[in-house]
PDB file of C-alpha atoms in Angstrom:
ATOM      1  CA  MET A   1      17.216 -22.022 -45.900  1.00 48.00           C
ATOM      2  CA  GLN A   2      17.353 -24.007 -42.541  1.00 49.00           C
ATOM      3  CA  GLY A   3      20.360 -21.282 -41.005  1.00 47.00           C
ATOM      4  CA  LYS A   4      17.995 -18.741 -41.575  1.00 44.00           C
ATOM      5  CA  ARG A   5      15.271 -20.682 -39.486  1.00 42.00           C
ATOM      6  CA  VAL A   6      17.098 -21.378 -37.089  1.00 39.00           C
ATOM      7  CA  LEU A   7      17.892 -17.778 -35.934  1.00 35.00           C
ATOM      8  CA  GLU A   8      14.114 -16.927 -36.534  1.00 39.00           C
ATOM      9  CA  LEU A   9      13.551 -19.455 -34.290  1.00 33.00           C
ATOM     10  CA  GLN A  10      16.244 -18.234 -31.816  1.00 37.00           C
ATOM     11  CA  CYS A  11      15.207 -14.716 -31.602  1.00 31.00           C
ATOM     12  CA  VAL A  12      11.620 -15.610 -30.761  1.00 33.00           C
ATOM     13  CA  PHE A  13      12.807 -18.066 -27.438  1.00 32.00           C
ATOM     14  CA  LEU A  14      14.991 -14.353 -26.870  1.00 29.00           C
ATOM     15  CA  VAL A  15      12.402 -12.095 -26.599  1.00 33.00           C
ATOM     16  CA  PHE A  16       9.926 -14.920 -24.776  1.00 33.00           C
ATOM     17  CA  VAL A  17      13.074 -14.737 -22.184  1.00 33.00           C
ATOM     18  CA  ASN A  18      13.165 -11.312 -21.706  1.00 32.00           C
ATOM     19  CA  VAL A  19       9.521 -11.533 -21.838  1.00 31.00           C
ATOM     20  CA  LEU A  20       9.329 -13.689 -18.399  1.00 30.00           C
ATOM     21  CA  CYS A  21      12.420 -11.863 -16.455  1.00 31.00           C
ATOM     22  CA  LEU A  22      11.044  -8.649 -16.483  1.00 36.00           C
ATOM     23  CA  SER A  23       7.677  -9.688 -15.958  1.00 40.00           C
ATOM     24  CA  PRO A  24       6.886  -7.917 -12.122  1.00 48.00           C
ATOM     25  CA  ALA A  25       4.401 -10.182 -11.628  1.00 50.00           C
ATOM     26  CA  ALA A  26       6.881 -13.322 -12.078  1.00 52.00           C
ATOM     27  CA  GLY A  27       8.415 -11.875  -8.481  1.00 77.00           C
ATOM     28  CA  PRO A  28       7.245 -13.445  -5.092  1.00 89.00           C
ATOM     29  CA  THR A  29       4.143 -12.094  -3.824  1.00 94.00           C
ATOM     30  CA  VAL A  30       4.453 -10.922  -0.218  1.00 96.00           C
ATOM     31  CA  LYS A  31       1.466  -9.916   2.094  1.00 96.00           C
ATOM     32  CA  PRO A  32       0.320  -6.825   3.636  1.00 97.00           C
ATOM     33  CA  SER A  33       1.316  -5.686   7.041  1.00 97.00           C
ATOM     34  CA  VAL A  34      -1.588  -4.460   7.767  1.00 97.00           C
ATOM     35  CA  SER A  35      -2.166  -2.548  11.454  1.00 97.00           C
ATOM     36  CA  LEU A  36      -5.798  -0.248  12.234  1.00 97.00           C
ATOM     37  CA  LEU A  37      -4.974   2.839  14.720  1.00 97.00           C
ATOM     38  CA  PRO A  38      -8.077   4.386  16.622  1.00 95.00           C
ATOM     39  CA  PRO A  39      -9.103   7.551  17.450  1.00 95.00           C
ATOM     40  CA  SER A  40      -6.749   9.595  20.095  1.00 91.00           C
ATOM     41  CA  SER A  41      -9.000  10.359  23.095  1.00 88.00           C
ATOM     42  CA  LEU A  42      -8.066  13.632  22.222  1.00 89.00           C
ATOM     43  CA  GLN A  43      -9.994  13.132  18.736  1.00 89.00           C
ATOM     44  CA  ILE A  44     -12.911  11.388  20.257  1.00 86.00           C
ATOM     45  CA  SER A  45     -13.832  14.415  22.504  1.00 88.00           C
ATOM     46  CA  GLY A  46     -14.128  16.807  19.124  1.00 90.00           C
ATOM     47  CA  ASP A  47     -16.922  16.556  16.567  1.00 90.00           C
ATOM     48  CA  SER A  48     -15.434  13.808  14.955  1.00 93.00           C
ATOM     49  CA  ALA A  49     -13.639  10.869  15.091  1.00 95.00           C
ATOM     50  CA  ALA A  50     -11.000   8.620  12.573  1.00 97.00           C
ATOM     51  CA  LEU A  51      -9.864   5.966  12.431  1.00 97.00           C
ATOM     52  CA  LEU A  52      -6.908   4.387  10.445  1.00 98.00           C
ATOM     53  CA  CYS A  53      -5.131   1.698   8.635  1.00 98.00           C
ATOM     54  CA  LEU A  54      -2.488   1.156   7.254  1.00 98.00           C
ATOM     55  CA  LEU A  55      -0.759  -1.636   4.744  1.00 98.00           C
ATOM     56  CA  SER A  56       2.956  -1.915   4.311  1.00 97.00           C
ATOM     57  CA  SER A  57       5.689  -3.776   2.837  1.00 96.00           C
ATOM     58  CA  TYR A  58       3.432  -5.873   0.482  1.00 97.00           C
ATOM     59  CA  SER A  59       3.828  -6.900  -3.357  1.00 97.00           C
ATOM     60  CA  PRO A  60       2.665  -7.201  -5.923  1.00 97.00           C
ATOM     61  CA  GLN A  61       0.752  -4.186  -5.979  1.00 96.00           C
ATOM     62  CA  GLY A  62      -3.193  -3.972  -6.155  1.00 97.00           C
ATOM     63  CA  ALA A  63      -4.400  -4.640  -2.836  1.00 97.00           C
ATOM     64  CA  GLN A  64      -8.015  -3.108  -1.532  1.00 97.00           C
ATOM     65  CA  VAL A  65      -9.344  -1.577   1.229  1.00 98.00           C
ATOM     66  CA  SER A  66     -12.652  -1.390   2.877  1.00 98.00           C
ATOM     67  CA  TRP A  67     -14.458  -0.828   6.285  1.00 98.00           C
ATOM     68  CA  THR A  68     -17.244  -2.613   8.325  1.00 98.00           C
ATOM     69  CA  LEU A  69     -19.220  -1.052  10.924  1.00 97.00           C
ATOM     70  CA  ASP A  70     -20.825  -3.609  13.457  1.00 97.00           C
ATOM     71  CA  GLY A  71     -21.055  -5.339  10.485  1.00 97.00           C
ATOM     72  CA  SER A  72     -22.235  -3.317   7.561  1.00 97.00           C
ATOM     73  CA  GLU A  73     -20.165  -1.802   5.345  1.00 97.00           C
ATOM     74  CA  VAL A  74     -19.261   1.610   5.355  1.00 97.00           C
ATOM     75  CA  THR A  75     -18.412   4.365   1.980  1.00 97.00           C
ATOM     76  CA  GLU A  76     -19.204   7.613   3.522  1.00 96.00           C
ATOM     77  CA  GLY A  77     -16.001   8.919   5.436  1.00 97.00           C
ATOM     78  CA  VAL A  78     -13.670   6.809   3.977  1.00 98.00           C
ATOM     79  CA  GLN A  79     -10.472   7.770   2.253  1.00 98.00           C
ATOM     80  CA  THR A  80      -7.561   5.420   0.807  1.00 98.00           C
ATOM     81  CA  SER A  81      -4.744   6.463  -0.326  1.00 98.00           C
ATOM     82  CA  ALA A  82      -3.052   5.797  -4.123  1.00 98.00           C
ATOM     83  CA  GLU A  83      -0.480   2.889  -3.432  1.00 98.00           C
ATOM     84  CA  SER A  84       3.779   4.407  -2.929  1.00 97.00           C
ATOM     85  CA  GLU A  85       6.515   1.881  -4.667  1.00 97.00           C
ATOM     86  CA  ARG A  86       9.569   1.883  -2.395  1.00 96.00           C
ATOM     87  CA  ASP A  87      12.444  -1.047  -3.041  1.00 94.00           C
ATOM     88  CA  GLY A  88       9.568  -2.787  -4.694  1.00 94.00           C
ATOM     89  CA  ARG A  89       7.313  -3.346  -2.053  1.00 96.00           C
ATOM     90  CA  TYR A  90       4.178  -1.172  -1.737  1.00 98.00           C
ATOM     91  CA  SER A  91       2.034   0.727   0.640  1.00 98.00           C
ATOM     92  CA  ARG A  92      -0.854   2.758   1.192  1.00 98.00           C
ATOM     93  CA  SER A  93      -3.231   4.558   3.812  1.00 98.00           C
ATOM     94  CA  SER A  94      -7.061   4.085   4.423  1.00 98.00           C
ATOM     95  CA  VAL A  95      -9.133   6.467   6.996  1.00 98.00           C
ATOM     96  CA  LEU A  96     -12.368   5.756   8.366  1.00 98.00           C
ATOM     97  CA  THR A  97     -13.926   9.150   9.420  1.00 97.00           C
ATOM     98  CA  LEU A  98     -16.928   9.478  11.345  1.00 96.00           C
ATOM     99  CA  SER A  99     -19.258  11.765  13.325  1.00 94.00           C
ATOM    100  CA  LYS A 100     -18.945  11.307  17.028  1.00 92.00           C
ATOM    101  CA  ALA A 101     -22.834  10.448  17.474  1.00 92.00           C
ATOM    102  CA  ARG A 102     -21.883   7.655  14.839  1.00 94.00           C
ATOM    103  CA  TRP A 103     -18.624   6.566  16.857  1.00 94.00           C
ATOM    104  CA  GLU A 104     -20.371   6.950  20.179  1.00 92.00           C
ATOM    105  CA  THR A 105     -22.942   4.179  18.992  1.00 94.00           C
ATOM    106  CA  GLY A 106     -20.852   1.587  16.799  1.00 95.00           C
ATOM    107  CA  GLU A 107     -18.629  -1.108  18.332  1.00 96.00           C
ATOM    108  CA  LEU A 108     -16.855  -3.223  15.779  1.00 97.00           C
ATOM    109  CA  TYR A 109     -14.924  -1.142  13.567  1.00 97.00           C
ATOM    110  CA  VAL A 110     -13.335  -3.423  10.667  1.00 98.00           C
ATOM    111  CA  CYS A 111     -10.612  -2.879   8.001  1.00 98.00           C
ATOM    112  CA  LYS A 112     -11.038  -5.074   5.338  1.00 98.00           C
ATOM    113  CA  VAL A 113      -8.181  -6.041   3.264  1.00 98.00           C
ATOM    114  CA  THR A 114      -7.732  -8.277  -0.056  1.00 97.00           C
ATOM    115  CA  HIS A 115      -4.388  -8.731  -1.276  1.00 97.00           C
ATOM    116  CA  GLU A 116      -3.433 -11.639  -4.386  1.00 95.00           C
ATOM    117  CA  GLY A 117      -7.147 -12.812  -3.659  1.00 94.00           C
ATOM    118  CA  ALA A 118      -6.324 -13.768  -0.019  1.00 94.00           C
ATOM    119  CA  PRO A 119      -8.793 -11.679   2.558  1.00 96.00           C
ATOM    120  CA  GLN A 120      -7.205  -9.911   5.569  1.00 97.00           C
ATOM    121  CA  GLU A 121      -8.940  -8.052   8.340  1.00 96.00           C
ATOM    122  CA  ALA A 122      -7.968  -5.687  11.657  1.00 97.00           C
ATOM    123  CA  SER A 123     -10.139  -4.002  13.915  1.00 97.00           C
ATOM    124  CA  PHE A 124     -10.802  -2.171  16.856  1.00 96.00           C
ATOM    125  CA  HIS A 125     -13.269  -3.016  19.147  1.00 95.00           C
ATOM    126  CA  LYS A 126     -14.499  -0.488  21.727  1.00 89.00           C
ATOM    127  CA  THR A 127     -15.757  -2.314  24.816  1.00 81.00           C
ATOM    128  CA  GLN A 128     -12.538  -4.241  24.642  1.00 62.00           C
ATOM    129  CA  SER A 129     -10.366  -1.639  24.952  1.00 56.00           C
ATOM    130  CA  GLN A 130     -11.931   0.222  27.403  1.00 50.00           C
ATOM    131  CA  CYS A 131     -10.848  -1.807  30.482  1.00 44.00           C
TER     132      CYS A 131
END
């Protein structure tokens, strides 16, 4: 009877070890690299302006993106891509498209990123860039 019990415990242990080894959350946490690209001068001369926020080389997946304009959250005109994976690292992008009038009245544009509970942000301040 003891031989059977030892065998059962070994099987449970092996299954437990495999679950731990294969868990994607067990890998290292790598915060995303965050870049914010302002609209081009050609785009600004048109009817709208788009800002691009790039998140790259992070792990695990699950980074969230939001935007603020002069301190107020913006949801209209935001398009955020699905996360893509390559070699265990993830990336995604988010675009904030504004009307020409809204672009002209705004000053501070911020892409806020939350990954694994840690906030990061990239910002673009129009008055500082027009020196």
